[in-house]
XYZ file of C-alpha atoms in Angstrom:
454
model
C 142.020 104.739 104.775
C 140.663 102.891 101.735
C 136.950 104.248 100.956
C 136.162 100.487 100.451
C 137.676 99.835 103.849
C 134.622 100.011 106.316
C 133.069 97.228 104.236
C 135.133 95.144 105.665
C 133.472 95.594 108.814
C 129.849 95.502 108.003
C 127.342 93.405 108.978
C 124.708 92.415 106.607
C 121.633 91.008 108.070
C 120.005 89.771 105.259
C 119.800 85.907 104.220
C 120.087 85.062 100.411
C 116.684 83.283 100.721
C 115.174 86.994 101.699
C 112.486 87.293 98.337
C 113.615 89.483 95.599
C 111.717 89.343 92.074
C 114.469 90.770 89.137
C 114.079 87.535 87.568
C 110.140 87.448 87.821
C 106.667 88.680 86.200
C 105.580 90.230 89.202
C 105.461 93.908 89.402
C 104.388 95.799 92.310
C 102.768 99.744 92.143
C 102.959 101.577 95.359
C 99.736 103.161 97.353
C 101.014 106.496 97.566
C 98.555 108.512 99.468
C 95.174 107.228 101.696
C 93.439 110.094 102.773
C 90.276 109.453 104.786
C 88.234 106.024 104.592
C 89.820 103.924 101.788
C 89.819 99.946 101.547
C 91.748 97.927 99.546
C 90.939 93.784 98.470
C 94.874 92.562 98.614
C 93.740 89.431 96.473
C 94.028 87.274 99.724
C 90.662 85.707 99.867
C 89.546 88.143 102.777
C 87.591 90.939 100.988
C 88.084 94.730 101.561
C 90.070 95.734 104.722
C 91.354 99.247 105.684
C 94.235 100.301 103.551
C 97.275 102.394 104.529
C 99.972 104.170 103.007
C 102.755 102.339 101.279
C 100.833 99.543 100.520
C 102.047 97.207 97.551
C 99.722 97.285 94.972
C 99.813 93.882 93.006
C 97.696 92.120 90.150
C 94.579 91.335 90.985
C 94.177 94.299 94.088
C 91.097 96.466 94.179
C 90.497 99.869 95.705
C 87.460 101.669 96.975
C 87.241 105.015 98.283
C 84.399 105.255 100.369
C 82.839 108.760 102.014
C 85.814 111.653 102.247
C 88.406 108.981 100.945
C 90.987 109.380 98.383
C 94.060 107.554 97.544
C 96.736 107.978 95.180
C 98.808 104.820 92.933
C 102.279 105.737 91.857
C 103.786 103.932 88.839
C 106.686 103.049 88.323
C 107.777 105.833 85.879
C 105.886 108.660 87.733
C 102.665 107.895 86.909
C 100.202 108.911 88.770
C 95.992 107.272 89.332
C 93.934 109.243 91.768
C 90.795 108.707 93.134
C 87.600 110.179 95.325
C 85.102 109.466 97.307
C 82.391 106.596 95.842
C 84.963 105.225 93.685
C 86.235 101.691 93.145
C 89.039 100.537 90.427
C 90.901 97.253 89.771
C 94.023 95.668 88.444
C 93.392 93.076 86.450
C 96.885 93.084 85.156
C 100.544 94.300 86.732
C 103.052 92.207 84.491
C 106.166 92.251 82.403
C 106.849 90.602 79.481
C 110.395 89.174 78.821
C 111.454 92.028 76.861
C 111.011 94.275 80.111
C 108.044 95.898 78.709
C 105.716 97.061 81.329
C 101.811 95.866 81.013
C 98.809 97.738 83.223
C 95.310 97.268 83.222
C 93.293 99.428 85.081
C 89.432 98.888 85.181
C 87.334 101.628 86.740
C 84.579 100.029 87.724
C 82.209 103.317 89.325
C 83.242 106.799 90.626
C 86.016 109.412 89.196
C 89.628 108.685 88.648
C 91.913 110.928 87.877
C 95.369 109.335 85.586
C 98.412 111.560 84.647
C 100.254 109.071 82.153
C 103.819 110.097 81.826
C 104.083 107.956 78.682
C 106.619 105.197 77.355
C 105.994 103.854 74.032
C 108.404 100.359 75.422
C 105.067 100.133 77.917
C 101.788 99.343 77.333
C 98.755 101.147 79.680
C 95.059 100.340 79.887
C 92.278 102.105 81.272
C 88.947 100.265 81.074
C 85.518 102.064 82.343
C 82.467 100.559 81.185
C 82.794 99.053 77.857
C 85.554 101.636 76.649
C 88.948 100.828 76.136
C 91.959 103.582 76.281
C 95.481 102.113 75.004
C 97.962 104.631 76.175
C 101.310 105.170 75.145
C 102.151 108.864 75.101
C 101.781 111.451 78.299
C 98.437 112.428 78.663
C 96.373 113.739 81.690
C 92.636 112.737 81.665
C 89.702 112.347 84.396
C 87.134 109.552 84.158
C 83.437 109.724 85.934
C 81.512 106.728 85.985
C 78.090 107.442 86.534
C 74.735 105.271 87.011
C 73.996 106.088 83.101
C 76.512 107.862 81.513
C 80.110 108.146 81.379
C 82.373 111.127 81.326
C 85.894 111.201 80.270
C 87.366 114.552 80.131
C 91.158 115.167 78.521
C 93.178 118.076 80.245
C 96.744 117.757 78.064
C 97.721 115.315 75.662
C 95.381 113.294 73.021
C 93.766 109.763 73.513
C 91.691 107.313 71.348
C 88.357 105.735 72.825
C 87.639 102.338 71.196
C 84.070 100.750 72.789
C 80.693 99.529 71.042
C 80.196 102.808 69.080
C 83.348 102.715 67.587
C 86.566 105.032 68.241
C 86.854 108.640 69.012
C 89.998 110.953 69.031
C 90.131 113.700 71.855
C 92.480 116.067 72.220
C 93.286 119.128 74.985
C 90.115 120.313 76.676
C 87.577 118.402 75.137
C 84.962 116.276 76.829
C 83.078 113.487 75.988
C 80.211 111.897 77.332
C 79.114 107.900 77.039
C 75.656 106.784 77.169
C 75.942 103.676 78.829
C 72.282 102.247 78.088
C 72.597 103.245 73.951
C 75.446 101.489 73.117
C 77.658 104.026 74.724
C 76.938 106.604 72.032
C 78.574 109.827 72.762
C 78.579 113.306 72.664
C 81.734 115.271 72.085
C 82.312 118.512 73.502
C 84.829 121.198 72.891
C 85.117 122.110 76.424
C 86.286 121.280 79.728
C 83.562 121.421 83.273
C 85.392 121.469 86.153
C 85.093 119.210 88.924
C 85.877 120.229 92.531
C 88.296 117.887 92.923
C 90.429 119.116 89.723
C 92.592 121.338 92.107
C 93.046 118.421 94.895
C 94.864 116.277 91.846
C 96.310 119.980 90.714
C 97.992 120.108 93.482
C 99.161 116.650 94.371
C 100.774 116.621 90.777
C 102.707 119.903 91.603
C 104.089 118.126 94.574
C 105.584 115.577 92.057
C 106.655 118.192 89.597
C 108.092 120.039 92.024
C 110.419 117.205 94.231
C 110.975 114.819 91.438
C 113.975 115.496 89.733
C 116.086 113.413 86.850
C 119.041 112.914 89.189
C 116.430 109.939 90.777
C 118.143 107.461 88.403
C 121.052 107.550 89.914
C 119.553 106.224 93.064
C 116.869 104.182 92.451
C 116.095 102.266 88.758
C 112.407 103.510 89.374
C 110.471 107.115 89.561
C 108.119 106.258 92.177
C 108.771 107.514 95.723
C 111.080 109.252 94.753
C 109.789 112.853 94.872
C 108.812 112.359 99.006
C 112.545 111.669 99.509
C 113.408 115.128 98.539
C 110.681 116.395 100.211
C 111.290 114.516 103.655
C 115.500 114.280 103.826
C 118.546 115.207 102.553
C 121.040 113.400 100.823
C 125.111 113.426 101.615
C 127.900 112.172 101.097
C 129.959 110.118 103.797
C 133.612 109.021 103.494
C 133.962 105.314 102.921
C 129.799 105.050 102.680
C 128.842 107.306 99.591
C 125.709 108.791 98.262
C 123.311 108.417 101.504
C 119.962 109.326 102.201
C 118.419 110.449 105.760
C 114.907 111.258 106.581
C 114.644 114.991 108.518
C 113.729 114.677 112.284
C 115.712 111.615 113.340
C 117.390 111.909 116.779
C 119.909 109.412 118.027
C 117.409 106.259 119.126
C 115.454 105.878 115.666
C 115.600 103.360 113.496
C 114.078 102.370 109.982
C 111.516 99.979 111.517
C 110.013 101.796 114.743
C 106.724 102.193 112.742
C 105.316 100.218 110.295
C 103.106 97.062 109.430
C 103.721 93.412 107.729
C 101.112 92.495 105.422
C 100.660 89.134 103.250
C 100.610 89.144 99.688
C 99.853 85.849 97.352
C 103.076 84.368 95.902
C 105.377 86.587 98.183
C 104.294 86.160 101.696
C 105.280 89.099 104.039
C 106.286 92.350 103.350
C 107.493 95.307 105.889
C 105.091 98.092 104.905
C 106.782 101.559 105.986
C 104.576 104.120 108.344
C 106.777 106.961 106.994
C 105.208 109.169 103.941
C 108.645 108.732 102.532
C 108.571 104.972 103.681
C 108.485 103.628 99.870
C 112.299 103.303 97.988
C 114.309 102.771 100.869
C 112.400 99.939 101.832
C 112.300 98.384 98.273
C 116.139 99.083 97.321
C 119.102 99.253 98.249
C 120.023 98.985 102.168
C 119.544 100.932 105.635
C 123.363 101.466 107.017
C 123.950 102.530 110.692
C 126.841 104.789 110.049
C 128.959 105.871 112.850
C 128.507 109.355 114.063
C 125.007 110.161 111.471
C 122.968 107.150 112.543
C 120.510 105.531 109.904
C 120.577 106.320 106.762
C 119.436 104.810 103.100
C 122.253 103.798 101.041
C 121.223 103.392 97.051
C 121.649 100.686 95.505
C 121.234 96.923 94.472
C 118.493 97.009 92.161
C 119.913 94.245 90.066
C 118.381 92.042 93.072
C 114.719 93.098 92.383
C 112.367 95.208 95.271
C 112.825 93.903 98.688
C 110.015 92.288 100.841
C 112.362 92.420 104.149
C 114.836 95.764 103.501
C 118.468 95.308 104.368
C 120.382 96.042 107.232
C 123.629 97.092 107.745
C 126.097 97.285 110.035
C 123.136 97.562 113.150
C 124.167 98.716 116.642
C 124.521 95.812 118.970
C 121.294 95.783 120.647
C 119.437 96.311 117.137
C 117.093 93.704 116.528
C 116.749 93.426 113.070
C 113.284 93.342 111.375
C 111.369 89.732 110.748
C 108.772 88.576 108.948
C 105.609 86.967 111.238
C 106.313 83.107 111.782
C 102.225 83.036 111.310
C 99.900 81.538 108.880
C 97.809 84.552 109.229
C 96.802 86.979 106.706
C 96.132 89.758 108.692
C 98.322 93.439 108.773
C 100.557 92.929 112.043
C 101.498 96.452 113.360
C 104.782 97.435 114.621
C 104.692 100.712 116.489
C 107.823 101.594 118.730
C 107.961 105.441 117.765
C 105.734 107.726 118.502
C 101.964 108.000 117.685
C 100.799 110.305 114.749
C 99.110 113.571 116.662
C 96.520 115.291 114.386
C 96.937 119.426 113.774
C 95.281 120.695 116.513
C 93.650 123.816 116.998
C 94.415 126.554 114.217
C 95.788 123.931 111.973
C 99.443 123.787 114.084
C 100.992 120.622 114.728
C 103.629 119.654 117.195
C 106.995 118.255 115.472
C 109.582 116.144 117.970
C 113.260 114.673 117.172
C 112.398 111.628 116.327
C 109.376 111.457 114.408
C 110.965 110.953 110.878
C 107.982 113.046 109.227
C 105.403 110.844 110.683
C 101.866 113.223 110.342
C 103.264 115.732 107.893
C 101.476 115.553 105.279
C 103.356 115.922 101.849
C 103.842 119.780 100.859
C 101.925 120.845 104.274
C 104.960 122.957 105.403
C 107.335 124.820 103.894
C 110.958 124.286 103.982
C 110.946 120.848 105.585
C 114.726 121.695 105.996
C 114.463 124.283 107.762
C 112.284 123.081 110.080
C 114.575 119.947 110.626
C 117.141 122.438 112.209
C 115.093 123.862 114.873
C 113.949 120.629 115.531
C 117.660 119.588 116.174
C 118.664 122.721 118.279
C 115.304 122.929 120.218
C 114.159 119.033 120.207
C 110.433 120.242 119.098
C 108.887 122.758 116.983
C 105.155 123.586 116.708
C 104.195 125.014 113.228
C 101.479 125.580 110.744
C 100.232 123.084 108.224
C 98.930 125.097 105.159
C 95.644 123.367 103.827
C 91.887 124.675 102.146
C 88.961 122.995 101.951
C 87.344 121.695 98.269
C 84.509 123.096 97.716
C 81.467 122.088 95.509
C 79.219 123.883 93.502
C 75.777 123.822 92.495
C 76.710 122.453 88.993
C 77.799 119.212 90.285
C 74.311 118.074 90.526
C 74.059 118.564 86.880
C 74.613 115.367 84.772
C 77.738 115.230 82.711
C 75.905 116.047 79.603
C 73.860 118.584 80.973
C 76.890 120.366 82.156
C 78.389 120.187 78.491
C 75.336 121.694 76.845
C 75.569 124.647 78.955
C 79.015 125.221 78.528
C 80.147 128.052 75.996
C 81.733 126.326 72.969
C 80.205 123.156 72.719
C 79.811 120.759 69.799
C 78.165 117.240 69.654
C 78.887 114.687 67.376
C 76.064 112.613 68.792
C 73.717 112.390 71.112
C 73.769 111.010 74.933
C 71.443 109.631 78.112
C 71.680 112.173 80.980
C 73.053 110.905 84.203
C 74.608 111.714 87.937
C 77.289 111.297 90.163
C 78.123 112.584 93.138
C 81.298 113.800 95.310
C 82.322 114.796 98.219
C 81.100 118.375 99.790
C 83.997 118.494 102.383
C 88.243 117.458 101.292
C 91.576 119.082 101.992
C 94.010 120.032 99.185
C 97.381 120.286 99.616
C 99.568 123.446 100.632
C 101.514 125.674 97.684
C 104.497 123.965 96.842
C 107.677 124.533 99.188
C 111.098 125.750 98.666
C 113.154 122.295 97.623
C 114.882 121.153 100.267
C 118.851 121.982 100.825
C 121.354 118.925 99.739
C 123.906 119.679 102.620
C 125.056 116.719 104.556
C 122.963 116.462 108.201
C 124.844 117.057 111.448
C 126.575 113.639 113.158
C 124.236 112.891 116.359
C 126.240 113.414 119.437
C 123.808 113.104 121.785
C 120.017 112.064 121.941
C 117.475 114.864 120.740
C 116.037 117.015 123.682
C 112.767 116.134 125.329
């Protein structure tokens, strides 16, 4: 049989008129992680509204992380922009030029962010707090505090340049420095680094990336982001006459793609299927789903030359599929689809219940080890009930210390000028992620014969 062959007999569910943007300005950044109470303004007229996971993040969106909230924004390259509790940021710009060259803006406009820049000199990458102005262009991984007074920007690798009403400053590795927001932002430059209690919560959430995100991704997707939770979550194989696929762990025989998610409106684009899944971000931007005989659903690379999809593709759907549809409403609201089952919290001793068909909905990224192996007993038992590895933050005293005030007591220390003292805040009580987990294996997933066991 010719491996072009079953082609022949697929059915594409997808009209030419679906929205694609190749040929367009518009770039879109993905909400990668909402932890707790976070809102996001999706530029719609309506204000803040509760934000979820795999979110588009467009031109023009705003985030706040309210009390025990964090989120994360992945880029597409990689990049990473986290933030915590009390903290709002903007984006007044998400473009491309003609040459392809990728534009960002990023204004933090109170609280802590923390940005790990995986730099492109084609690209050009603004952070704004205050009155100071960061062009970025190589890698570099920096936290920002905004406080009532003061501002505190703190460099862990790579160097930066601060341009603002006192001039510029160079930092380098480990050094700190500290704004005065009512002189002028005059600042003091310190030869040291305070930690924050969040430093190990972004720690780890960038070893998750480091870990899972590998330089085969180009040759599925033309874009970094997302791409590290698909080899944490599935497996990819190869199927005669299909190719390179992709296929979430814990799918039994009656899931599909589009048994939980949500359809929110964006300006200029309308609606967009917004994925439940913590993997839920590619496959439902490129390429197609395929229903493949004997394996079920599974992600097939691909067609990126057509731009990011607001309705994913469908292929070759079982007969009583019905295909997913954007809201014949003039509404603005999130509309939820939920067909699969609910998310059930960890319950007591931090154990959590895994079934069949759940497609990683509630696992939190890096929460259990070996995913993979997991995804076997699942198959042979139908459920599984295992840890998920997590610690508390905790804060310390010297958090109610201004920024400068921390500096100064800091061994090593030197000032180039002087500074206002100020404040902030955080959180006593987050969650970091687990240790990183074994990578998952890359052998192709049983056929389903027969629904998972209940």
């Amino acid at each position: 049989m010719s491996i072009r062959k079953p082609w022949m007999h697929l059915f594409v569910l997808v009209a030419l008129a679906v929205p694609s943007f190749a040929d367009s300005q518009v770039r879109i950044v993905r909400l990668s992680d909402v932890e707790g109470n976070v809102q996001i303004d999706r530029n719609t007229g309506q204000g803040y509204e509760k934000a979820f996971l795999n979110l588009p993040i467009t031109q023009g969106v705003k985030l706040r992380a309210n009390a025990e909230g964090r989120a994360e924004i992945e880029f597409e390259n990689g990049s990473t922009l986290r933030i915590i509790p009390g903290t709002v940021i903007e984006f007044p710009e998400l473009s491309m030029r003609d040459s392809g060259t990728k534009v960002t803006t990023v204004k933090l406009q109170e609280g802590t962010a923390y940005l790990n820049f995986n730099g492109a000199k084609s690209d050009e990458f603004t952070l704004n707090f205050g009155r100071e102005k960061m062009v970025l262009t190589r890698s570099v991984h920096l936290r920002v505090a905004m406080g009532d007074t003061d501002a505190t920007l703190a460099v862990f690798k790579g160097d930066v340049e601060v341009t603002g009403p006192s001039g510029s400053v160079q930092m380098g590795k480990k050094q700190t420095a500290t704004f005065d927001l009512a002189d002028q932002d005059r600042y003091t430059l310190a030869k040291n680094l305070e930690k924050d209690p969040y430093d190990d919560w972004d720690k780890h959430q960038e070893e998750y990336h480091q870990r899972y995100l590998t330089s085969s991704y180009r040759n599925y997707s033309p874009y970094a982001y997302g791409m590290s939770d698909l080899n944490y979550y599935g497996n990819y194989f190869n199927a005669p006459g299909y190719g390179t696929l992709w296929q979430p762990y814990f799918t039994g025989a009656g899931w599909d793609p589009f048994m939980n998610g949500s359809w929110a409106w964006y300006p200029g684009f309308g609606y967009t299927w917004v994925s439940s899944y913590p993997w839920g971000w590619t496959p439902y931007r490129y390429g197609s789903w395929v229903n493949v005989p004997g394996y079920g659903w599974a992600w097939q690379p691909g067609g990126s030359s057509l731009g990011w999809n607001t309705v994913p593709r469908v292929i070759n759907p079982p007969r009583q599929f019905t295909p997913p549809q954007p809201p014949a409403t003039s509404a603005h609201n999130p509309i939820v689809v939920q067909r699969g089952p609910s998310v059930t919290p960890p319950g007591s001793g931090n154990k959590v219940v895994i079934r069949g068909d759940s497609a990683g909905l509630g696992i939190a990224r890096g929460s259990i080890r070996d995913l993979g192996k997991v995804s076997q007993q699942v198959r042979q038992e139908g459920s599984v009930t295992t840890k998920v590895h997590s610690e508390p933050i905790r804060t310390s005293p010297v958090m109610s210390a201004s920024p400068a005030q921390r500096g100064a007591s800091a061994s090593g220390s030197s000032a180039s000028r002087t500074t206002s003292p100020g404040s902030r805040v955080s959180s006593p009580r987050m969650s970091s992620p687990a240790p990183r987990s074994a990578p998952p294996s890359r052998s192709a997933p049983s056929p389903h014969t027969s629904p998972p066991h209940k």
